[in-house]
XYZ file of C-alpha atoms in Angstrom:
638
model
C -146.224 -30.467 81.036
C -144.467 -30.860 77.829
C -141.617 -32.554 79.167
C -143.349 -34.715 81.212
C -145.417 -35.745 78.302
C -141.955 -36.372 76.129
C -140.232 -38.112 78.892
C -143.429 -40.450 78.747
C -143.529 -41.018 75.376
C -139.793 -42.107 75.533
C -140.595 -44.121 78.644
C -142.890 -46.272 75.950
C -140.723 -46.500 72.917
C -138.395 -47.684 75.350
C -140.894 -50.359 76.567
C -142.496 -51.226 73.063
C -138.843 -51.901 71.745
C -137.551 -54.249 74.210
C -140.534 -56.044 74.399
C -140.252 -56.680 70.342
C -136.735 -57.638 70.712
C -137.528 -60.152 73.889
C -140.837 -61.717 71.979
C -138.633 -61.788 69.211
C -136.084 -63.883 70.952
C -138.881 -66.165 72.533
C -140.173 -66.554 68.975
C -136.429 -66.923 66.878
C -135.451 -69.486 69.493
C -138.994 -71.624 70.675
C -137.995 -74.444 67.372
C -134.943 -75.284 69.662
C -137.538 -76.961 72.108
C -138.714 -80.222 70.210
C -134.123 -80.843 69.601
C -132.739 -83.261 71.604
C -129.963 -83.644 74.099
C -126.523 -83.517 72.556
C -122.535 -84.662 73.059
C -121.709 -83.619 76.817
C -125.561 -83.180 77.768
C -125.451 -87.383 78.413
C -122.690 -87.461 80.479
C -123.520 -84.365 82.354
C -127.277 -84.775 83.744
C -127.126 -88.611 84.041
C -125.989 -87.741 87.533
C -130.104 -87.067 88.155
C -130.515 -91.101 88.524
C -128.757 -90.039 92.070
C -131.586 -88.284 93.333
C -134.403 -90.782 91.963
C -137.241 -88.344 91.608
C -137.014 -86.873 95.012
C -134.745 -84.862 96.487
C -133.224 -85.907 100.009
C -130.214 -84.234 101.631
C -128.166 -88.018 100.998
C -129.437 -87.572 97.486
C -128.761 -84.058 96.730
C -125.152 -84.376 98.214
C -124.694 -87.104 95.950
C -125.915 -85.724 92.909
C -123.680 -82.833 93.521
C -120.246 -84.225 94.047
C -120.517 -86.742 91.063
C -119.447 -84.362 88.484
C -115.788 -82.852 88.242
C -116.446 -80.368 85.116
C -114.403 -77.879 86.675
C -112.298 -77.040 89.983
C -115.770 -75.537 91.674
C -117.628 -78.565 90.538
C -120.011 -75.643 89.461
C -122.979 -76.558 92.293
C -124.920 -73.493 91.274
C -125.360 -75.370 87.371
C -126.155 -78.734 88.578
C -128.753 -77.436 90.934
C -130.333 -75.157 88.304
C -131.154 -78.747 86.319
C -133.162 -79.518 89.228
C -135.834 -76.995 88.349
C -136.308 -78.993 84.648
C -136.058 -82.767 86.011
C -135.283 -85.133 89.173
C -135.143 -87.834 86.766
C -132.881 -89.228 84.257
C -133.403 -90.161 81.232
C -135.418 -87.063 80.741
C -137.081 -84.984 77.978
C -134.951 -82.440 76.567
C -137.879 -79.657 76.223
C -138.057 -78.557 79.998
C -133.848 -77.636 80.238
C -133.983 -76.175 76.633
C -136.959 -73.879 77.541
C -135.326 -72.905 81.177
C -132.191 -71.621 79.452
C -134.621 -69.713 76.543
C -135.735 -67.572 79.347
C -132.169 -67.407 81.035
C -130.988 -66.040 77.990
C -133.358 -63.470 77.361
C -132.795 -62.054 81.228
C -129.152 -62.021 80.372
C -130.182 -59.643 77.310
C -132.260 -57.810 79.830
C -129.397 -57.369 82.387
C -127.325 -56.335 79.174
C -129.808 -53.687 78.034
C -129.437 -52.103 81.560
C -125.734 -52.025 81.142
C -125.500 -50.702 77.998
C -127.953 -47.805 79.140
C -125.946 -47.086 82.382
C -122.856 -47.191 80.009
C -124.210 -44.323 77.285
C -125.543 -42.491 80.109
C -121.831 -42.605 82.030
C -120.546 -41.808 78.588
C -122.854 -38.837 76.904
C -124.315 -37.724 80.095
C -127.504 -36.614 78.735
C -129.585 -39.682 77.396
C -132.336 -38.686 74.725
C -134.506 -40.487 73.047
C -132.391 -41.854 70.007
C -129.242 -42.429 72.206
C -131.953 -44.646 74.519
C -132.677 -46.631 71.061
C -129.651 -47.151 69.980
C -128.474 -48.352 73.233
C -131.430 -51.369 73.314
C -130.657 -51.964 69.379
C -126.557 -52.875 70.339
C -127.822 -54.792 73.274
C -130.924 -56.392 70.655
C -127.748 -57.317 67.876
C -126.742 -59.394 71.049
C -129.795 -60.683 72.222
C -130.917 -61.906 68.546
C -127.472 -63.146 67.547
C -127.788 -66.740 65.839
C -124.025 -67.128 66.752
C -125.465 -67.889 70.204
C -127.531 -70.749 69.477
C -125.680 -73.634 70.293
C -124.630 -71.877 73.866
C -128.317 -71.717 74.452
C -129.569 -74.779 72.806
C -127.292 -77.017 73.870
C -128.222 -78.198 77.414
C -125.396 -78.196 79.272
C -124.245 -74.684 78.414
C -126.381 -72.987 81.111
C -123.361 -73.138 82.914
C -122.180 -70.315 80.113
C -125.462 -68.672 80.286
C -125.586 -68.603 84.112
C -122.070 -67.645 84.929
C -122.565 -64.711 82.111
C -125.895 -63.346 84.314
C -122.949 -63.305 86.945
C -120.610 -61.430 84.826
C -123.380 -58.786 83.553
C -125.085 -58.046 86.861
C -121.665 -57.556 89.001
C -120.723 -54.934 86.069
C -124.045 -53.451 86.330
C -122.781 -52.912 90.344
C -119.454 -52.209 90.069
C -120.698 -49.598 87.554
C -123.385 -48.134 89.880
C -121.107 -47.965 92.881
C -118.215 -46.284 90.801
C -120.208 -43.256 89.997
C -121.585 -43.428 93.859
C -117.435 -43.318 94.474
C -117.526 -40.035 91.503
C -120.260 -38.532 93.427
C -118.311 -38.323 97.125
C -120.248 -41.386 98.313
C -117.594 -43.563 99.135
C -118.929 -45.930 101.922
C -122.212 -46.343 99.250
C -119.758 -46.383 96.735
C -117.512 -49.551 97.771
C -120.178 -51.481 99.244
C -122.066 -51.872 96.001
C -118.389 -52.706 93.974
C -117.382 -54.846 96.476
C -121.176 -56.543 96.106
C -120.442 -56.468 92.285
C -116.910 -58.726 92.468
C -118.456 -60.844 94.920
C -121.703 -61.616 92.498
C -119.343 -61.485 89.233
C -116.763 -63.759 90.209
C -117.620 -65.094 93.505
C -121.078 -66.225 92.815
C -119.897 -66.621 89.086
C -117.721 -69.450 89.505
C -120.086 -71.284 91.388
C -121.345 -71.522 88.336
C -118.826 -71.816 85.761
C -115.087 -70.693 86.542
C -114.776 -68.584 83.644
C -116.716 -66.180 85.601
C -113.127 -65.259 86.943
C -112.929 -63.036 84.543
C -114.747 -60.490 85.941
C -111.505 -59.204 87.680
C -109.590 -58.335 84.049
C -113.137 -56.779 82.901
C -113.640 -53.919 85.868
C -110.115 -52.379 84.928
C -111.185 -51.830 81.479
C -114.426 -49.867 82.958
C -112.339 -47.651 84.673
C -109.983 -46.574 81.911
C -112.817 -46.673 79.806
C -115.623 -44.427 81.602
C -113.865 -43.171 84.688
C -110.367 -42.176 83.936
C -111.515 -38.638 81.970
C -110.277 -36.357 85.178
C -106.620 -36.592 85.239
C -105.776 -34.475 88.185
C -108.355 -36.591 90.831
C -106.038 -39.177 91.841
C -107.725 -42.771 92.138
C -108.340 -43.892 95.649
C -105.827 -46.382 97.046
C -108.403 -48.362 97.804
C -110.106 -48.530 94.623
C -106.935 -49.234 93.234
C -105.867 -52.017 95.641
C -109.507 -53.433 94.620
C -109.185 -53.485 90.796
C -105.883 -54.628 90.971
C -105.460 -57.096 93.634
C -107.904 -59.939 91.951
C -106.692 -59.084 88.652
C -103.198 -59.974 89.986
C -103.981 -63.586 91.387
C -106.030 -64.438 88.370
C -102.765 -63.485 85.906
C -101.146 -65.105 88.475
C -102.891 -68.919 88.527
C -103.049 -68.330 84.687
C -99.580 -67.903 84.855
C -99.285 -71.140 86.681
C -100.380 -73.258 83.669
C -97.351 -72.045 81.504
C -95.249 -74.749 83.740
C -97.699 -77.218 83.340
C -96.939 -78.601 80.214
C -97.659 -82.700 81.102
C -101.812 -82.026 80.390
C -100.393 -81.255 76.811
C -98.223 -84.129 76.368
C -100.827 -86.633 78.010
C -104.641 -85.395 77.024
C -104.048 -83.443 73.874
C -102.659 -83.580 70.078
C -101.195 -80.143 70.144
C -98.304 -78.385 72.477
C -98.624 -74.788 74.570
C -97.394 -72.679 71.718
C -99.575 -74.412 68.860
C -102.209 -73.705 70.994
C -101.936 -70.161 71.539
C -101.191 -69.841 67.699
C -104.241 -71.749 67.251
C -106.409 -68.886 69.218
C -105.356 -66.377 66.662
C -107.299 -67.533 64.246
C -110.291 -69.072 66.829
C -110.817 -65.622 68.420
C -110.826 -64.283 64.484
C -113.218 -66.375 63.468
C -115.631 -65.861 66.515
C -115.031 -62.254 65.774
C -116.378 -62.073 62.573
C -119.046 -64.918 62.541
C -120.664 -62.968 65.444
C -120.150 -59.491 63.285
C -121.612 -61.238 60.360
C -124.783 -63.120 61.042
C -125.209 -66.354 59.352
C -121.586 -66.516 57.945
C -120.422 -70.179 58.847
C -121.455 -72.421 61.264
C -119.671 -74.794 63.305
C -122.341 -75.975 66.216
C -120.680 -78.098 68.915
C -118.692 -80.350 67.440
C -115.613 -78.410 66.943
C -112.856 -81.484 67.056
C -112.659 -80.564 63.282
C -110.706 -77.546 63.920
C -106.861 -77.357 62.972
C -103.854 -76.616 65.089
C -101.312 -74.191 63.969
C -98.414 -75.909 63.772
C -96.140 -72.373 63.229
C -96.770 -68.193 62.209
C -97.156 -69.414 59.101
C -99.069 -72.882 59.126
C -101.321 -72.200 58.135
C -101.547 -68.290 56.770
C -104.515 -67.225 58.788
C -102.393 -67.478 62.027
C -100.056 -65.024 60.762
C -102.808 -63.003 59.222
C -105.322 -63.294 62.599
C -102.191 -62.012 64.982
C -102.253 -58.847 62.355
C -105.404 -58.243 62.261
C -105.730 -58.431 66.395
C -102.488 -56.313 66.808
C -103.672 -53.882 64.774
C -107.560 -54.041 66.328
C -106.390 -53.788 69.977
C -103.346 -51.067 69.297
C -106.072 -48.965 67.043
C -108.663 -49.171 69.845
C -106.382 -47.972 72.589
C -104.717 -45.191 70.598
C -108.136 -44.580 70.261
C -109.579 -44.580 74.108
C -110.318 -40.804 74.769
C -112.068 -39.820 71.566
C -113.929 -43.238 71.522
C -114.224 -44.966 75.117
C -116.346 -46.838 74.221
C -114.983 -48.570 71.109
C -111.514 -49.484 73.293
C -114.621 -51.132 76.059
C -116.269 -52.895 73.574
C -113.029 -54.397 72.044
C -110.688 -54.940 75.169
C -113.922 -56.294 76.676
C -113.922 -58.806 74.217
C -110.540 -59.869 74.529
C -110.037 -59.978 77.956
C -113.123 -62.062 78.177
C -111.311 -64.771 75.967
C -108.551 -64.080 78.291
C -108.737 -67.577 79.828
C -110.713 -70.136 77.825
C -108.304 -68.491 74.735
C -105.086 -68.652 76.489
C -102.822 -71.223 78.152
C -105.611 -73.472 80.081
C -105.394 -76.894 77.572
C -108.684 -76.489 76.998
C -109.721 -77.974 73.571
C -108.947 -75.386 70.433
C -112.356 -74.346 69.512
C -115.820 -73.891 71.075
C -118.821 -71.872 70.097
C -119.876 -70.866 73.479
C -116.706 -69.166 73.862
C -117.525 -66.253 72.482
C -120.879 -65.935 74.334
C -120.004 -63.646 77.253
C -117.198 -61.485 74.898
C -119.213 -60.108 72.309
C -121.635 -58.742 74.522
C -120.360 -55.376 74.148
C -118.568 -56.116 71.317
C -120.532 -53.515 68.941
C -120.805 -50.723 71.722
C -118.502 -48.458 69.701
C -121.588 -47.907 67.658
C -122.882 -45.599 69.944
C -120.264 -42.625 68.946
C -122.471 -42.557 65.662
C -126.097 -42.640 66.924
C -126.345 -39.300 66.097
C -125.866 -40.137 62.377
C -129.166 -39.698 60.521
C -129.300 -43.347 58.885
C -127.772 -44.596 62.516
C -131.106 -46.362 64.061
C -133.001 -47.425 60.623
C -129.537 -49.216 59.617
C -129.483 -50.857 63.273
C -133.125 -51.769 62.642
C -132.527 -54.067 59.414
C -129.536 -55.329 60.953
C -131.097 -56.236 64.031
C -133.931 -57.874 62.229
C -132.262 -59.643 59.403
C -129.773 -61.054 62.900
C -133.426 -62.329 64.408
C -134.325 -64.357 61.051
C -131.070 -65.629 60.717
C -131.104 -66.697 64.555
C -134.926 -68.465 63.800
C -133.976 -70.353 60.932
C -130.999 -71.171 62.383
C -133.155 -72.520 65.401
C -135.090 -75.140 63.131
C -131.843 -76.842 62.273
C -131.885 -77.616 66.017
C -135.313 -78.645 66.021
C -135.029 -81.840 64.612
C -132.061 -85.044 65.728
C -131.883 -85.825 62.489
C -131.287 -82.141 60.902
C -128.233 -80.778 63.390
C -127.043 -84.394 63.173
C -126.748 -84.307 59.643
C -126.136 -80.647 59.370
C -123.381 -80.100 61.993
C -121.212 -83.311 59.339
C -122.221 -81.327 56.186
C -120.953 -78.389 57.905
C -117.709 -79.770 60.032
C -116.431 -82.854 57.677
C -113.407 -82.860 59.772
C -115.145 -83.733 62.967
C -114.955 -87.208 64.186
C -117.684 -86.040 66.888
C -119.864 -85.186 64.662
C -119.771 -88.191 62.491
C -120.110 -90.243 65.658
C -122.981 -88.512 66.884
C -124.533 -89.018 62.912
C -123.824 -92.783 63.165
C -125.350 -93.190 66.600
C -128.430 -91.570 65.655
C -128.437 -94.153 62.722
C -128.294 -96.643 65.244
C -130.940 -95.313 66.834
C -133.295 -95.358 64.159
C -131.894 -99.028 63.636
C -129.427 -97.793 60.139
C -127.186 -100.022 61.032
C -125.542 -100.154 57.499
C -126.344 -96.422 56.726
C -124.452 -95.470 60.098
C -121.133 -98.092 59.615
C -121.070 -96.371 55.685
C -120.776 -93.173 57.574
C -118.049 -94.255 60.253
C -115.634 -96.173 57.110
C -115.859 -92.971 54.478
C -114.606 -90.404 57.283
C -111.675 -93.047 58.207
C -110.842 -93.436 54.253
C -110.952 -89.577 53.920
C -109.645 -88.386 57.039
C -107.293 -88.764 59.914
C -108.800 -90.892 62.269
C -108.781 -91.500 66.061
C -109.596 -95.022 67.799
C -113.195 -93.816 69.130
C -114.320 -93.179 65.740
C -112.670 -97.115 64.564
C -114.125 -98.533 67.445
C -117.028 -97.815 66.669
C -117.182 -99.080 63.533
C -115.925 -102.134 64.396
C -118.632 -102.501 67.283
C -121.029 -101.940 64.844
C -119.466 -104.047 62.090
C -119.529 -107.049 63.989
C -123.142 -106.607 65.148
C -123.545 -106.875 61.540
C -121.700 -109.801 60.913
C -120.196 -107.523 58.265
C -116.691 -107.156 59.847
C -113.713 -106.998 57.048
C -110.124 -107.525 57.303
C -109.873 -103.914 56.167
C -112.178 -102.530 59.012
C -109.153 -104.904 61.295
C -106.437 -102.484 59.183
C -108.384 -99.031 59.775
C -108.802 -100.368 63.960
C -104.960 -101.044 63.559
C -104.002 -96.968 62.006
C -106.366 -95.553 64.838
C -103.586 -94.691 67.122
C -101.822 -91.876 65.692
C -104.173 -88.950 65.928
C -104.565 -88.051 69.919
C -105.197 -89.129 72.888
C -108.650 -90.091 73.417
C -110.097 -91.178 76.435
C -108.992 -94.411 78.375
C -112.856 -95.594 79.933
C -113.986 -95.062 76.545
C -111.409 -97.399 75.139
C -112.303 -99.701 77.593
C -115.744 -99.896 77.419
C -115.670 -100.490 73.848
C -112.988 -103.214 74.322
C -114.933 -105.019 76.760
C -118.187 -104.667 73.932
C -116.115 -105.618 70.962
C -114.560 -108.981 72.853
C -118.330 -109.749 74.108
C -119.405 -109.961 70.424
C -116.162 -112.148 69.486
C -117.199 -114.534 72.072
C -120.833 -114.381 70.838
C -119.680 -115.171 67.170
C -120.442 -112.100 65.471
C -117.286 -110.973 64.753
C -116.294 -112.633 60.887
C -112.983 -111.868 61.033
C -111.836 -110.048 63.907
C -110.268 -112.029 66.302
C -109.115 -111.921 70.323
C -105.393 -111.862 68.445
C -106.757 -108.509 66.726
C -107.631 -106.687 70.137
C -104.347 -107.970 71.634
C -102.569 -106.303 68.958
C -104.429 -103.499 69.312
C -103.692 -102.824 73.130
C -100.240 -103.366 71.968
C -100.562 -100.928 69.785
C -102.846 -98.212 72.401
C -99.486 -98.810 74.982
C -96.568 -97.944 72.274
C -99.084 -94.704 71.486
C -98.970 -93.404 75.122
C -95.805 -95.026 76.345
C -95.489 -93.044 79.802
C -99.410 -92.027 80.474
C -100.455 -93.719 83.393
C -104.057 -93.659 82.504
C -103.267 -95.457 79.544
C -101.157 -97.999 80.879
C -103.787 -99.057 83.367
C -106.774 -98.779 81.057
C -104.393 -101.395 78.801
C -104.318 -103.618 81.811
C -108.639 -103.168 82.166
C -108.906 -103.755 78.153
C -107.031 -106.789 78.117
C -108.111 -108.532 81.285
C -111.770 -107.961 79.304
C -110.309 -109.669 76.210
C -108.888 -112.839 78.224
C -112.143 -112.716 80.249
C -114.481 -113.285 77.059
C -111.960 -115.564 75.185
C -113.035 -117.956 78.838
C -109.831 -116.859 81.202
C -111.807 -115.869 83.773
C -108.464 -115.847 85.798
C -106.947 -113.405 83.400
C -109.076 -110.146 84.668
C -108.784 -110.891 87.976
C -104.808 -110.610 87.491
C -105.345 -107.564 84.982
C -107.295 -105.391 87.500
C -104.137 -106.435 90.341
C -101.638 -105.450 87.683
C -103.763 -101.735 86.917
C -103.999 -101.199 90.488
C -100.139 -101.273 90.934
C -99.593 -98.472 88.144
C -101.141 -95.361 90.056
C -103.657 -94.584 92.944
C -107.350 -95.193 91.546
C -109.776 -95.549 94.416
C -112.584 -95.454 92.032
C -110.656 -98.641 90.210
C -109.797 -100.177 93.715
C -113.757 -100.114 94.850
C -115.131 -101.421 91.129
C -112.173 -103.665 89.914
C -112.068 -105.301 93.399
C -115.906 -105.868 93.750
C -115.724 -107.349 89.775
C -113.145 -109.799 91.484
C -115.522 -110.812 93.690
C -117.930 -112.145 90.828
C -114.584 -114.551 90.736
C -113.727 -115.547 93.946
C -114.669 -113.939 97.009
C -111.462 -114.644 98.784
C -109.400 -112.935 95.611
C -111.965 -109.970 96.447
C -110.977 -109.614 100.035
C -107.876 -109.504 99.693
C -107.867 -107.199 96.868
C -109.675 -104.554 98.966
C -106.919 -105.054 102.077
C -104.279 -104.638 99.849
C -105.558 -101.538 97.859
C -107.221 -100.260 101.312
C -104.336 -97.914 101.509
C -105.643 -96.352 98.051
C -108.771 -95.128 99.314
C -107.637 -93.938 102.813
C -104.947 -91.663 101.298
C -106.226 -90.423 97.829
C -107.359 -86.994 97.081
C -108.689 -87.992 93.802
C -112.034 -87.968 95.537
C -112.120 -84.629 97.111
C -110.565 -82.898 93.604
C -113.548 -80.178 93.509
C -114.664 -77.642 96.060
C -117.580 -79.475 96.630
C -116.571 -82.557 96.539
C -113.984 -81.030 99.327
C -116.504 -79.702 101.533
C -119.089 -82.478 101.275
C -116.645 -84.546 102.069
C -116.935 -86.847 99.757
C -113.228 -88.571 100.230
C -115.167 -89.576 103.536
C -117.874 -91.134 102.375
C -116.326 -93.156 99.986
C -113.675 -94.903 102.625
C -116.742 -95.304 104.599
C -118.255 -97.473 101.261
C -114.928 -98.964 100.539
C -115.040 -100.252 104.316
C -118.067 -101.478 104.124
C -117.969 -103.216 100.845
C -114.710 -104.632 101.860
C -116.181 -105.947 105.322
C -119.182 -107.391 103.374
C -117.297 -109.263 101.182
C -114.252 -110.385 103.674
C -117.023 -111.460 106.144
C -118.054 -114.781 104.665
């Protein structure tokens, strides 16, 4: 009767603390709610226009083959949106709340790990090994590193492919000690369940979920690998290491592919690895340490390494995770779980902190790693001060994480916040100057644009912008001309951006409210974009596009038509053979028609359109020859 009554009264501290630590998180995190969408949120959900506020089979196909985030085209993320919205623009409340609640079942799922874990581990679970357990999993759950992966709308493909991640442990982990316990057929049905929720329903969501094949190795050296004479199963073995081999292996792959450096980004294959020294470090200790930095989502700020030594911290980083990782694994049989927690961590970087030329830094990185980061902590929960520490910590973590939360409450605050706090980020002072715009501080947000140009190394987004802006104005200066002129030494930014601002800034020359920049200016400066990226395709056809816009506004109407012939000649672009030959059309329709015959070719044998799964098994290559076809018979038909 006693026991029983014990094992009840456990049962409810159990209960009582979770539910603190998930009202807690629904409390910390509701100020998110009133933010607003941010950076890749735009150019992410606008594909919702597709479906028009009702959702058709035409319309849902559509809306999921216009994105190409990743190789998936993760279908599983873009339908989740659906449950918020069908239209677009939308209200930012609805997708913010929806990944509140995903994030708080991923803590759940977490909990249940980390309780399957100590009970794997210490065999017997009491009472205060059942509290500290929840508490590691609550540091987690009430982290305010995590913020901008759950406030920031887009990142519930993060949030949704770490559910994945968490819940195929959670099998592979049940099914193992089914294996331990004779029940083999059991035993592999639930693993085999586990890899195909981690990483094959993962990826559907975001492809990082891959890396659920490097994670089940560490589980069994960690909790399964304590009877030395039971040789592992063949099987087993053939299952651990078999995906883990073909991921290494595509990884692998990218070590060879060395042109996405030299086109897209500022920094080579080894600076970037350097780099991830000190990016790991610092998501290390800012998740350790609550409320030590902040960096949001605008992370363009962040240096290369450009050796060991340049600067110190990459040097000092590589130390510090040499000696972290070596120290762990000398360590794996007295403290299992510390080696889980930290191998865990780093092979969970493993491929968005490796040779993929990803950009250097992003907070939602370090989402899915430090979930068992801290799970070392358990060897101690017998220590008498153990739990009341864990308490403070874990509460202090939840304030942090709530006022935190309020800076995202508000445009105007994590606008002006996330330039106070990254003053090297170009992003962020865009996204500061556009909400200027917004609120119509037109001279506030050019101020803005020229002191990060005069103070820092500038890119041509960030100068054409301020021209843009300077001309609506009327305010344009030869020295604004002088700062659009330097833009083109920083990186490579993106060609339809370029263009699209091109095509603005020319409108406004023609319109008069340019004072001193001039059609000569923009000429120069697409002389200027081509001796920048020499050999990039891209950029040698968006410098066609940019200056058939300029000779377009300055009355050559002529002049595009022959730009958008002369871009079409530099690579396949089916996308630019369908819009560039339509624009043509606004011409002469004869020009049109034969633009589409002679670029037909394009369309009928370009993969560009089928470059994601789904895209590949929607067929969406199909459909648009069938549109090209039927544009180009519309138009050659009178």
């Amino acid at each position: 009767m006693r026991l029983r009554k014990l094992k009840t009264e456990s049962t409810l501290v159990q209960i009582v603390l979770l539910a603190t630590i998930v009202l807690a998180s629904l409390f910390t995190l509701w100020p998110v709610l009133t933010g607003p969408f941010l950076f890749d949120d735009y150019s992410n959900l606008d594909a919702l226009r597709l479906l028009g506020g009702d959702i058709t089979a035409e319309g849902l196909r559509a809306y999921t083959t216009e994105k190409s985030a990743g190789p998936t085209g993760r279908p599983l993320s873009m339908i989740s949106f659906l449950i918020n919205d069908l239209y677009w623009p939308s209200s930012a409340h609805s997708f913010k709340h929806t990944n509140i609640l995903i994030h708080v079942l991923n803590g759940l799922v977490l909990t249940w790990l980390v309780l399957i874990i100590a009970k794997q581990q210490f065999v017997k679970m009491n009472l205060r090994l059942q509290v500290a357990a929840i508490l590691v999993a609550g540091f987690w759950i009430l982290n305010p590193y995590h913020i901008s992966s759950v406030a920031y709308v887009v990142q519930r493909m993060t949030l949704l492919s770490t559910l994945c991640v968490l819940a195929g442990l959670v099998l592979y982990v049940k099914g193992r000690i089914y294996l331990e316990e004779g029940q083999k057929k059991k035993g592999y049905t639930i693993i085999w369940a586990g890899y195909v929720v981690g990483a094959g329903v993962g990826v559907l969501f975001k492809e990082n979920a891959a890396i659920f094949v490097f994670l089940t190795p560490i589980f069994e050296i960690s909790l399964f690998s304590h009877n030395k004479k039971t040789k592992k199963p063949y099987l087993l073995i053939l299952t651990l290491a078999g995906p883990a081999f073909l991921l290494l292996l595509a990884l692998s792959s990218y070590l060879f592919s060395l042109d996405a450096y030299t086109w897209y980004r500022d920094f080579t294959l080894t600076e970037r690895l350097l780099s991830q020294s000190r990016a790991v470090g610092y998501y290390l200790w800012r998740y350790i340490i609550p409320g030590v930095g902040y960096v949001g989502i605008y992370t363009d700020g962040f240096d290369k390494s450009i050796n060991l030594f340049e600067p110190i911290s990459t040097f000092v980083w590589l130390l510090i995770h040499a000696l972290i990782l070596i120290g762990s694994f000398s360590l794996r049989r007295k403290l299992p779980l510390l080696f889980l927690g930290v191998w865990f961590f780093y092979a969970a970087h493993s491929i968005e902190s490796s040779v993929i030329p990803l950009e250097l830094f992003f907070e939602h990185r370090n989402y899915l790693p430090s979930a068992l980061l801290i799970l070392g902590f358990l060897h101690v929960y017998k220590y008498k001060y153990f739990i009341p520490i864990a308490l403070v910590v874990v509460a202090l973590s939840a304030s942090l994480q709530y006022l935190r939360a309020t800076f995202w409450s508000d445009e105007q605050k994590i606008a002006s916040i996330m330039v106070i706090e990254n003053p090297k980020s170009e992003r962020a002072t865009i996204s500061y100057a556009s909400y200027l715009e917004r609120e119509r501080k037109y001279a506030q947000a050019l101020q803005v644009l020229r002191l990060y140009m005069t103070n820092n190394n500038y890119g041509f987004d960030i100068a054409l912008n301020a021209t843009k802006i300077a001309c609506a104005l009327k305010e344009d200066t030869k020295d604004d001309v002088t700062l659009l002129m330097g833009s083109l030494e920083k990186y490579r930014g993106k060609a339809k951006a370029m263009t699209d601002q091109v095509k603005d800034i020319a409108r406004k020359i023609r319109d008069g409210r340019c004072q001193v920049l001039s059609f000569d200016d923009l000429r120069r400066f697409i002389d200027l974009y081509l001796e920048a990226y020499p050999r990039d395709k891209s950029a040698i056809q968006a410098s066609y596009i940019a200056r058939g816009y300029i000779e377009y506004f300055s009355g050559d109407e002529e002049a595009l038509k022959d730009s958008i012939l002369s871009a079409l000649k530099v690579r396949d672009n089916a996308s630019l053979a369908y819009s560039g030959c339509s624009q043509i059309g606004l011409i002469s329709r004869q020009d049109a028609c034969s633009c589409f015959k002679q670029n037909e070719h394009y369309v009928m044998g370009s993969a560009e359109d089928g470059k994601t799964l789904m895209q590949f098994f929607l067929g969406e290559r199909d459909r648009k020859r069938k549109n090209y076809l039927a544009r180009m018979d519309k138009v050659c038909a009178n």
